Coordinates of N, CA, C and O in Angstrom, one line a residue:
X26 N 15.6 -29.3 50.3 CA 15.0 -29.9 49.2 C 14.1 -29.4 49.0 O 13.1 -29.5 50.0
X27 N 13.4 -29.4 48.2 CA 11.8 -28.3 48.1 C 10.9 -29.4 47.4 O 10.8 -29.8 46.0
X28 N 10.0 -29.7 48.1 CA 9.0 -30.7 47.4 C 8.3 -30.3 46.6 O 7.6 -29.1 47.5
X29 N 7.9 -30.9 45.4 CA 6.5 -30.6 44.7 C 5.7 -31.7 44.3 O 5.9 -32.7 44.1
X30 N 4.6 -31.3 44.8 CA 3.7 -32.7 44.9 C 3.2 -33.2 43.9 O 2.9 -34.3 43.6
X31 N 3.3 -32.6 42.6 CA 3.2 -32.8 41.5 C 4.1 -33.2 40.5 O 3.6 -33.8 39.3
X32 N 5.4 -33.5 41.2 CA 6.4 -34.0 40.3 C 6.0 -35.1 40.2 O 7.0 -36.0 39.1
X33 N 5.9 -36.2 41.2 CA 5.7 -37.2 41.0 C 4.5 -38.0 40.2 O 4.2 -39.1 40.1
X34 N 3.4 -37.0 40.5 CA 2.1 -37.3 39.7 C 2.0 -37.7 38.1 O 3.0 -37.4 37.5
X35 N 1.2 -38.0 38.1 CA 0.8 -39.0 36.4 C 1.3 -38.1 35.7 O 0.2 -36.8 35.5
X36 N 2.0 -37.6 34.9 CA 1.9 -36.5 33.8 C 0.7 -36.1 32.5 O 0.2 -37.8 32.5
X37 N 0.4 -35.0 32.9 CA -0.9 -34.7 32.1 C -0.4 -33.2 31.5 O 0.5 -32.7 31.7
X38 N -1.0 -33.1 30.2 CA -1.2 -32.4 29.2 C -1.1 -30.9 30.5 O -2.1 -31.0 31.2
X39 N -0.9 -29.8 30.0 CA -1.3 -28.8 30.5 C -2.4 -27.6 30.1 O -2.6 -27.6 28.8
X40 N -2.5 -27.0 30.4 CA -3.6 -25.6 30.4 C -3.7 -24.2 31.3 O -2.2 -24.4 32.0
X41 N -4.1 -23.5 30.9 CA -4.0 -21.9 31.3 C -4.5 -21.8 32.6 O -6.1 -22.1 32.9
X42 N -4.0 -21.9 33.8 CA -4.5 -21.3 35.0 C -3.9 -19.9 35.1 O -2.5 -20.1 35.6
X43 N -4.8 -19.2 35.7 CA -4.3 -17.8 36.3 C -5.4 -17.2 37.4 O -6.2 -17.6 37.3
X44 N -4.7 -15.9 37.9 CA -5.4 -15.2 38.8 C -4.9 -13.8 39.0 O -3.5 -13.6 39.2
X45 N -5.7 -13.0 38.7 CA -5.1 -11.6 39.0 C -4.8 -11.3 40.4 O -3.9 -10.4 40.7
X46 N -5.0 -12.5 41.6 CA -4.4 -11.9 43.2 C -3.0 -12.8 42.9 O -2.5 -12.7 44.1
X47 N -2.5 -13.7 41.8 CA -1.2 -14.2 42.6 C -0.4 -14.3 41.2 O -0.8 -14.9 40.1
X48 N 0.5 -13.8 41.2 CA 1.9 -13.6 40.4 C 2.6 -15.2 40.8 O 2.7 -15.3 41.5
X49 N 2.8 -16.1 39.3 CA 3.3 -17.3 39.4 C 4.9 -16.9 40.3 O 5.3 -16.3 39.7
X50 N 4.6 -17.6 41.4 CA 6.0 -17.9 42.0 C 6.3 -16.7 43.0 O 7.0 -16.5 44.3
X51 N 4.9 -15.5 43.0 CA 4.8 -14.2 43.9 C 4.2 -14.5 45.6 O 3.9 -15.5 45.4
X52 N 4.1 -13.7 45.8 CA 3.7 -13.9 47.1 C 2.2 -13.6 47.0 O 1.6 -12.8 46.1
X53 N 1.5 -14.2 47.8 CA -0.3 -14.5 48.2 C -0.3 -13.4 48.3 O 0.1 -12.5 49.2
X54 N -1.7 -13.0 47.9 CA -2.4 -11.5 48.5 C -2.8 -11.7 50.1 O -3.3 -12.6 50.6
X55 N -2.7 -10.6 50.6 CA -3.2 -10.6 52.1 C -4.4 -10.7 52.5 O -4.6 -11.6 53.4
X56 N -5.3 -10.8 51.7 CA -6.5 -11.2 51.8 C -6.6 -12.9 51.9 O -7.6 -13.6 52.7
X57 N -5.7 -13.4 51.8 CA -5.6 -15.1 51.4 C -5.2 -15.6 52.9 O -5.0 -16.8 53.2
X58 N -4.5 -14.8 54.1 CA -3.9 -15.4 55.0 C -5.1 -15.3 56.3 O -5.8 -14.8 55.9
X59 N -5.1 -16.1 56.9 CA -6.2 -16.2 57.7 C -6.6 -15.7 58.5 O -7.7 -15.1 59.1
X60 N -5.5 -14.6 59.1 CA -5.6 -13.5 59.8 C -6.6 -12.1 59.3 O -6.5 -11.5 59.7
X61 N -6.1 -11.9 58.1 CA -6.7 -11.4 57.1 C -8.3 -11.9 56.2 O -8.5 -11.1 55.1
X62 N -8.8 -12.6 57.1 CA -10.3 -13.1 56.3 C -9.9 -14.3 55.4 O -10.9 -14.9 55.3
X63 N -8.6 -15.2 55.2 CA -8.4 -16.4 54.7 C -9.3 -16.4 53.2 O -10.0 -17.2 52.5
X64 N -9.6 -15.4 52.6 CA -10.3 -15.4 51.1 C -9.9 -16.4 50.1 O -8.2 -16.4 49.8
X65 N -10.3 -17.2 49.4 CA -9.6 -17.9 48.5 C -9.2 -16.7 46.9 O -10.0 -15.7 47.1
X66 N -8.6 -17.0 46.3 CA -7.9 -16.3 45.2 C -8.8 -16.5 43.8 O -9.4 -17.5 44.1
X67 N -9.4 -15.5 43.3 CA -9.6 -15.4 42.2 C -9.1 -16.3 41.4 O -7.6 -16.4 41.6
X68 N -9.4 -17.0 40.3 CA -9.0 -17.8 39.2 C -9.9 -17.9 38.0 O -10.8 -17.9 37.9
X69 N -9.2 -18.1 36.9 CA -9.6 -18.6 35.5 C -8.9 -19.4 35.1 O -7.7 -19.5 35.1
X70 N -9.7 -20.1 33.9 CA -8.9 -21.3 33.3 C -9.4 -21.0 31.8 O -10.3 -20.9 31.5
X71 N -8.3 -21.5 31.0 CA -8.4 -21.5 29.5 C -8.0 -22.3 28.9 O -7.1 -23.2 29.8
X72 N -8.1 -23.0 27.5 CA -7.5 -23.5 26.9 C -7.7 -25.1 27.5 O -6.5 -25.6 27.8
X73 N -9.0 -25.2 28.0 CA -9.1 -27.0 28.6 C -8.8 -27.8 27.8 O -8.9 -27.8 26.6
X74 N -8.1 -28.9 28.1 CA -8.2 -30.3 27.0 C -9.5 -30.8 26.7 O -10.6 -30.6 27.4
X75 N -9.5 -31.1 25.5 CA -11.1 -31.2 25.0 C -11.2 -32.7 25.9 O -11.2 -33.7 26.2
X76 N -12.7 -32.3 25.9 CA -13.6 -33.5 26.7 C -13.7 -33.1 28.3 O -14.1 -33.6 28.6
X77 N -13.3 -31.9 28.6 CA -13.2 -31.5 30.1 C -14.6 -30.9 30.3 O -15.3 -30.5 29.7
X78 N -15.0 -31.7 31.1 CA -16.5 -31.4 32.0 C -16.3 -31.0 33.0 O -17.2 -30.5 33.2
X79 N -15.3 -31.0 34.0 CA -15.6 -30.5 35.5 C -14.1 -30.4 35.5 O -12.7 -31.0 35.2
X80 N -13.6 -29.9 36.6 CA -12.4 -29.5 37.4 C -12.3 -29.7 39.1 O -13.3 -29.7 39.4
X81 N -11.5 -30.1 39.3 CA -10.9 -30.3 41.0 C -9.7 -29.3 41.1 O -9.0 -29.3 40.6
X82 N -10.3 -28.6 41.9 CA -9.3 -27.1 42.4 C -9.0 -27.6 43.7 O -9.6 -28.3 44.6
X83 N -7.9 -27.5 43.8 CA -7.2 -27.7 45.2 C -5.8 -26.5 45.6 O -5.4 -25.8 44.5
X84 N -5.4 -26.9 47.2 CA -4.5 -26.0 47.5 C -3.4 -26.7 48.3 O -4.5 -26.9 49.4
X85 N -2.5 -26.3 48.2 CA -1.5 -27.4 49.3 C -0.4 -26.5 49.7 O 0.4 -26.1 48.6
X86 N -0.1 -26.8 50.7 CA 1.0 -26.1 51.6 C 2.2 -27.1 51.7 O 2.0 -28.0 52.5
X87 N 3.1 -26.9 50.8 CA 4.2 -28.3 50.6 C 5.0 -27.8 51.9 O 6.0 -28.7 52.0
X88 N 5.1 -26.9 52.4 CA 6.1 -26.6 53.5 C 5.6 -26.4 55.0 O 6.1 -25.8 55.7
X89 N 4.4 -26.7 55.0 CA 4.0 -26.6 56.3 C 4.5 -27.6 57.2 O 4.8 -28.6 56.8
X90 N 5.1 -27.4 58.5 CA 5.5 -28.0 59.4 C 4.9 -28.9 60.2 O 5.1 -29.8 61.3
X91 N 4.1 -29.9 59.2 CA 3.5 -31.1 59.7 C 3.8 -32.2 58.6 O 3.9 -31.8 57.2
X92 N 3.8 -33.7 59.4 CA 4.2 -34.5 58.1 C 3.0 -34.4 56.8 O 1.6 -34.3 56.9
X93 N 3.9 -34.4 55.3 CA 3.1 -34.4 54.1 C 2.2 -33.0 54.0 O 1.3 -33.4 53.1
X94 N 2.9 -31.9 54.4 CA 1.9 -30.6 54.1 C 1.0 -30.7 54.8 O 0.3 -31.4 55.2
X95 N 0.4 -29.6 54.1 CA -1.1 -29.3 54.4 C -2.3 -28.8 53.2 O -2.0 -27.7 52.7
X96 N -3.6 -29.5 53.1 CA -4.2 -29.3 52.3 C -5.1 -28.1 52.6 O -6.0 -28.4 53.7
X97 N -5.0 -27.1 52.1 CA -6.2 -25.7 52.4 C -7.6 -26.1 51.6 O -7.9 -25.7 52.2
X98 N -7.2 -26.6 50.5 CA -8.6 -26.4 50.0 C -8.5 -27.3 48.6 O -7.9 -28.0 48.2
X99 N -10.0 -28.2 48.8 CA -10.4 -29.1 47.9 C -12.0 -29.5 47.5 O -12.7 -29.1 48.6
X100 N -12.0 -28.4 46.3 CA -12.9 -28.5 45.5 C -13.5 -29.3 44.0 O -12.7 -29.0 43.2
X101 N -14.5 -30.3 44.3 CA -14.8 -30.9 43.4 C -15.8 -30.3 42.5 O -16.6 -30.0 43.1
X102 N -16.1 -31.0 41.5 CA -17.0 -31.1 40.4 C -17.4 -29.3 40.0 O -18.4 -29.1 39.8
X103 N -16.3 -29.1 39.9 CA -16.6 -27.3 39.3 C -16.8 -27.8 37.8 O -16.0 -28.2 37.0
X104 N -17.8 -27.3 37.3 CA -18.1 -27.1 35.7 C -17.3 -26.4 35.4 O -16.8 -25.7 35.6
X105 N -16.9 -26.8 34.2 CA -15.6 -26.6 33.5 C -16.0 -25.1 32.5 O -15.3 -24.1 32.3
X106 N -17.0 -24.9 32.1 CA -17.8 -23.9 31.9 C -17.9 -23.0 32.7 O -18.1 -21.2 32.0
X107 N -17.5 -22.8 33.7 CA -17.6 -21.7 34.7 C -16.6 -20.4 34.2 O -16.7 -19.7 34.7
X108 N -15.6 -21.3 33.9 CA -14.4 -20.1 33.5 C -13.4 -19.8 34.7 O -12.5 -19.4 34.2
X109 N -13.7 -20.0 35.9 CA -13.0 -19.1 36.9 C -14.0 -19.1 38.2 O -15.2 -19.4 38.0
X110 N -13.5 -18.6 38.9 CA -13.8 -18.3 40.5 C -13.3 -16.7 40.8 O -12.7 -16.5 40.9
X111 N -14.6 -15.9 41.1 CA -14.4 -15.1 41.7 C -13.2 -14.7 43.3 O -13.2 -16.0 43.9
X112 N -12.6 -13.9 43.3 CA -12.0 -13.9 44.9 C -12.9 -14.4 46.2 O -14.2 -13.6 45.8
X113 N -13.0 -14.8 46.8 CA -13.7 -15.3 47.9 C -14.8 -16.4 48.0 O -15.3 -16.6 48.8
X114 N -14.8 -16.9 46.6 CA -15.9 -17.7 46.1 C -16.1 -18.9 47.1 O -17.3 -19.5 47.1
X115 N -14.7 -19.7 48.0 CA -14.6 -20.6 48.6 C -14.6 -20.4 50.0 O -13.9 -21.2 50.6
X116 N -14.8 -18.9 50.1 CA -14.4 -18.8 51.6 C -16.0 -18.3 52.1 O -17.1 -18.5 51.4
X117 N -16.1 -18.8 53.8 CA -17.2 -17.8 54.1 C -18.0 -16.7 53.7 O -17.3 -15.7 53.1
X118 N -19.3 -17.2 53.1 CA -20.4 -16.0 52.4 C -19.9 -16.2 50.9 O -20.6 -15.3 50.6
X119 N -19.4 -16.8 50.4 CA -18.7 -17.0 48.9 C -19.8 -17.6 48.1 O -20.9 -17.9 49.0
X120 N -19.9 -17.2 47.1 CA -20.5 -17.9 45.8 C -20.0 -19.0 45.2 O -19.1 -18.3 44.5
X121 N -19.9 -20.0 45.1 CA -19.6 -21.2 44.2 C -20.5 -21.4 43.2 O -21.6 -21.5 43.2
X122 N -20.1 -22.3 41.7 CA -20.9 -22.3 40.9 C -21.9 -23.2 41.0 O -21.7 -24.3 41.7
X123 N -23.0 -23.5 40.9 CA -23.9 -24.6 41.0 C -23.3 -25.9 40.3 O -22.6 -26.3 39.6
X124 N -23.1 -26.8 41.2 CA -22.4 -28.6 41.2 C -21.5 -28.5 42.3 O -20.9 -29.6 42.2
X125 N -20.5 -27.7 42.2 CA -19.3 -27.5 42.8 C -19.5 -28.1 44.1 O -20.6 -27.8 44.6
X126 N -18.5 -29.0 44.6 CA -18.5 -29.6 45.8 C -17.4 -29.4 46.8 O -16.3 -30.0 46.8
X127 N -17.6 -28.5 47.9 CA -16.5 -28.7 48.8 C -16.1 -29.9 49.3 O -17.4 -29.8 49.8
X128 N -15.3 -29.9 49.6 CA -14.5 -31.5 50.3 C -13.8 -31.1 51.7 O -13.2 -29.9 51.8
X129 N -14.0 -31.7 52.7 CA -13.1 -31.2 53.7 C -11.6 -31.1 53.5 O -11.1 -32.5 53.2
X130 N -11.0 -30.6 54.0 CA -9.7 -30.2 53.9 C -8.9 -30.8 55.3 O -9.6 -31.2 56.1
X131 N -7.4 -30.5 55.4 CA -6.7 -30.8 56.4 C -7.3 -30.1 57.4 O -6.8 -30.7 59.0
X132 N -7.8 -29.3 57.5 CA -8.3 -28.5 59.0 C -9.7 -28.4 59.3 O -10.0 -27.9 60.3
X133 N -10.4 -29.8 58.4 CA -11.5 -30.1 59.0 C -12.5 -29.2 58.7 O -13.9 -29.1 58.9
X134 N -12.5 -28.2 57.1 CA -13.4 -27.4 56.8 C -13.7 -27.8 55.3 O -12.6 -28.2 54.6
X135 N -14.8 -27.3 55.0 CA -15.1 -27.9 54.1 C -15.2 -25.8 52.7 O -16.2 -25.7 52.9
X136 N -14.2 -25.7 53.0 CA -13.6 -24.5 52.6 C -12.4 -24.2 52.3 O -11.7 -25.0 52.6
X137 N -11.9 -23.2 51.7 CA -10.5 -22.8 51.2 C -10.3 -22.1 53.1 O -10.5 -21.4 53.5
X138 N -9.1 -22.7 53.4 CA -8.5 -22.0 54.9 C -7.5 -21.4 54.4 O -6.4 -21.7 53.6
X139 N -7.7 -20.0 54.8 CA -6.5 -19.6 54.5 C -5.1 -19.6 54.9 O -5.1 -20.3 56.2
X140 N -3.9 -19.1 54.6 CA -2.6 -19.6 55.1 C -2.3 -19.0 56.3 O -2.9 -17.6 56.4
X141 N -1.4 -19.5 57.3 CA -0.8 -19.0 58.5 C 0.0 -19.7 58.6 O 0.1 -20.4 60.0
X142 N 1.4 -19.8 57.6 CA 2.6 -19.8 58.5 C 3.1 -19.7 59.8 O 3.1 -18.3 60.0
X143 N 3.3 -20.6 60.6 CA 3.7 -20.3 61.7 C 5.2 -19.7 62.2 O 6.1 -19.6 61.2
X144 N 5.4 -18.7 63.0 CA 6.8 -17.9 63.1 C 7.7 -19.0 63.4 O 7.7 -20.2 63.7
X145 N 9.2 -18.4 62.5 CA 10.1 -19.8 62.4 C 9.9 -20.8 61.2 O 11.2 -21.6 61.2
X146 N 9.2 -20.6 60.7 CA 9.0 -21.8 59.7 C 9.4 -21.1 58.1 O 9.0 -22.2 57.2
X147 N 10.1 -20.2 57.8 CA 10.8 -19.6 56.5 C 9.4 -19.4 55.8 O 8.0 -19.3 55.9
X148 N 9.7 -19.3 54.5 CA 8.7 -19.3 53.3 C 8.4 -20.7 52.9 O 8.4 -21.6 52.8
X149 N 6.6 -20.3 52.9 CA 5.8 -21.4 52.4 C 5.3 -21.3 51.2 O 4.6 -20.5 50.4
X150 N 5.2 -22.6 50.4 CA 4.7 -22.4 48.9 C 3.1 -23.4 48.9 O 3.3 -24.1 49.3
X151 N 2.2 -22.1 48.5 CA 0.9 -22.9 48.2 C 0.4 -22.9 46.6 O 0.8 -22.2 46.0
X152 N 0.2 -24.3 46.5 CA 0.3 -25.1 45.1 C -1.1 -24.8 45.2 O -1.9 -25.7 45.7
X153 N -1.6 -24.1 44.1 CA -3.1 -24.1 43.7 C -3.2 -24.8 42.3 O -2.4 -24.5 41.2
X154 N -4.2 -25.9 42.5 CA -3.9 -26.8 41.3 C -5.2 -26.8 40.8 O -6.1 -26.7 41.8
X155 N -5.7 -27.0 39.4 CA -6.9 -27.3 38.7 C -6.6 -28.2 37.7 O -5.5 -28.3 37.1
X156 N -7.1 -29.8 38.3 CA -7.5 -30.7 37.4 C -8.1 -30.6 36.6 O -9.4 -31.1 36.9
X157 N -8.3 -30.9 35.4 CA -9.4 -31.3 33.8 C -9.8 -32.6 34.4 O -9.1 -33.3 34.0
X158 N -10.9 -32.8 34.4 CA -11.8 -34.0 34.5 C -12.7 -34.1 33.3 O -13.6 -33.4 32.8
X159 N -13.0 -35.7 33.1 CA -13.7 -36.0 31.9 C -15.0 -36.6 32.4 O -15.9 -37.0 31.5
X160 N -15.5 -36.1 33.4 CA -16.5 -36.3 34.0 C -17.6 -35.2 34.8 O -16.4 -34.3 35.3
X161 N -18.6 -34.7 35.1 CA -19.2 -33.9 35.6 C -19.0 -34.0 36.9 O -19.1 -32.9 37.9
X162 N -19.5 -35.1 37.5 CA -19.5 -35.4 38.9 C -18.3 -36.8 39.1 O -18.4 -37.7 39.1
X163 N -17.5 -36.2 40.3 CA -16.6 -37.5 41.0 C -17.6 -38.3 41.7 O -18.2 -37.8 42.6
X164 N -17.5 -40.1 41.4 CA -18.1 -40.8 42.8 C -17.4 -40.9 43.5 O -16.5 -41.4 43.6
X165 N -17.4 -40.2 44.6 CA -16.5 -40.0 45.7 C -17.4 -40.6 47.1 O -18.7 -39.9 47.5
X166 N -16.6 -41.4 48.2 CA -17.4 -41.5 49.1 C -17.9 -40.7 50.0 O -16.7 -39.9 50.1
X167 N -18.6 -40.9 51.2 CA -18.3 -39.6 52.0 C -17.4 -39.4 53.0 O -16.7 -40.9 53.4
X168 N -16.9 -38.7 53.4 CA -15.7 -38.5 54.3 C -14.3 -38.8 53.3 O -13.3 -39.2 54.0
X169 N -14.3 -39.1 52.0 CA -13.4 -39.2 51.2 C -11.9 -38.6 51.8 O -11.8 -37.4 52.2
X170 N -10.8 -39.2 51.9 CA -9.3 -38.5 52.1 C -9.2 -37.9 51.1 O -9.3 -38.2 49.8
X171 N -8.2 -37.4 51.2 CA -7.6 -36.4 50.4 C -6.6 -37.4 49.2 O -6.5 -37.2 47.9
X172 N -6.2 -38.2 49.7 CA -5.5 -39.6 49.2 C -6.4 -39.9 47.9 O -5.8 -40.2 46.9
X173 N -7.6 -40.5 48.9 CA -8.4 -41.0 48.0 C -9.1 -40.3 46.7 O -9.3 -40.9 45.5
X174 N -9.3 -39.1 47.1 CA -9.8 -38.4 46.1 C -8.7 -37.8 45.0 O -9.3 -38.1 43.5
X175 N -7.6 -38.0 45.2 CA -6.7 -38.1 44.0 C -6.6 -39.5 43.3 O -6.2 -39.2 41.9
X176 N -6.3 -40.3 44.2 CA -6.5 -41.9 43.2 C -7.6 -41.9 42.2 O -7.7 -42.3 41.2
X177 N -8.6 -41.1 43.2 CA -10.3 -41.6 42.2 C -10.5 -40.7 41.4 O -11.3 -41.0 40.2
X178 N -9.6 -39.5 41.1 CA -9.6 -38.5 39.6 C -8.7 -39.3 38.9 O -8.8 -38.5 37.7
X179 N -7.5 -39.7 39.4 CA -6.4 -40.5 38.0 C -7.2 -41.0 36.9 O -6.5 -40.4 35.6
X180 N -8.0 -41.8 36.9 CA -8.8 -42.6 35.4 C -9.4 -41.5 34.8 O -9.9 -41.4 33.3
X181 N -9.7 -40.1 35.1 CA -10.7 -39.0 34.7 C -10.2 -37.8 34.4 O -10.4 -36.6 33.4
X182 N -8.5 -38.1 34.6 CA -7.7 -36.8 34.2 C -7.5 -36.8 32.9 O -6.7 -37.3 32.7
X183 N -7.3 -35.4 32.3 CA -7.2 -34.8 31.1 C -6.2 -33.8 31.0 O -5.6 -33.7 30.1
X184 N -5.8 -33.1 32.2 CA -4.9 -31.9 32.4 C -4.5 -31.8 33.4 O -5.6 -31.9 34.3
X185 N -3.5 -30.8 33.8 CA -3.6 -30.2 35.4 C -3.1 -28.5 35.0 O -1.8 -28.8 34.0
X186 N -3.0 -27.7 35.6 CA -2.5 -26.6 35.7 C -2.2 -26.2 36.9 O -3.0 -26.2 38.3
X187 N -1.2 -25.5 37.6 CA -0.7 -25.4 38.7 C 0.1 -23.9 38.6 O 0.8 -23.0 38.0
X188 N -1.0 -23.3 39.7 CA -0.1 -21.4 40.2 C 0.3 -22.1 41.6 O -0.3 -22.8 42.4
X189 N 1.5 -21.3 41.9 CA 2.5 -21.5 43.1 C 2.7 -20.1 44.0 O 3.2 -19.2 43.1
X190 N 2.5 -20.0 44.9 CA 2.4 -18.7 45.4 C 3.1 -18.5 47.1 O 2.7 -19.8 47.4
X191 N 3.3 -17.8 47.5 CA 4.4 -18.0 48.6 C 3.6 -17.4 49.8 O 3.0 -16.2 49.3
X192 N 3.8 -17.4 51.2 CA 3.7 -16.8 52.2 C 4.5 -17.0 53.0 O 5.6 -17.9 53.2
X193 N 4.5 -16.1 54.0 CA 5.4 -15.9 55.4 C 4.7 -16.0 56.3 O 3.8 -15.3 56.6
X194 N 5.9 -16.2 58.0 CA 5.0 -16.4 58.7 C 5.5 -14.8 59.3 O 6.0 -14.0 58.7
X195 N 4.2 -14.2 60.4 CA 4.3 -13.0 61.0 C 5.5 -12.7 61.5 O 6.4 -13.7 62.2
X196 N 6.2 -11.5 61.7 CA 7.6 -11.1 62.5 C 7.1 -11.6 64.0 O 6.4 -11.2 64.7
X197 N 8.3 -12.6 64.4 CA 7.9 -13.2 66.0 C 8.4 -11.9 66.9 O 8.5 -10.6 66.6

């Protein structure tokens, strides 16, 4: 069975999330791999639900060989007016829009951590999600967990868009 982290989430309207770096269901670009720089993909969003004031951007590997999968990226308070992010914006040396707040991911980093599927674990799916929120800033406690982040976002969620890309372990 293939786990989809958004299958059981509260239903929401959708909007358009796209990337010149990522075809829906296609292979992630080489630059997103940890061994090739771990660069965050370029993203653009359109047709946001009325009242959207910010976005929550996340990247989740549902097929990581650890219980609960692996959150590679958590970025809160992205201004809806930004319209998107260039490739590498959430990587070391990148430039995020004013007000965007990187949060600690499952690897202990406040950035996009590149994909790195271990040998023998097959194809991994990275769910890149943009959640439209009705607030400019989520009220988050220091050190908020990923689960609590999503719980606190629920009452402010207006819509969600998801792109899925795949990655493979290097040949052993």
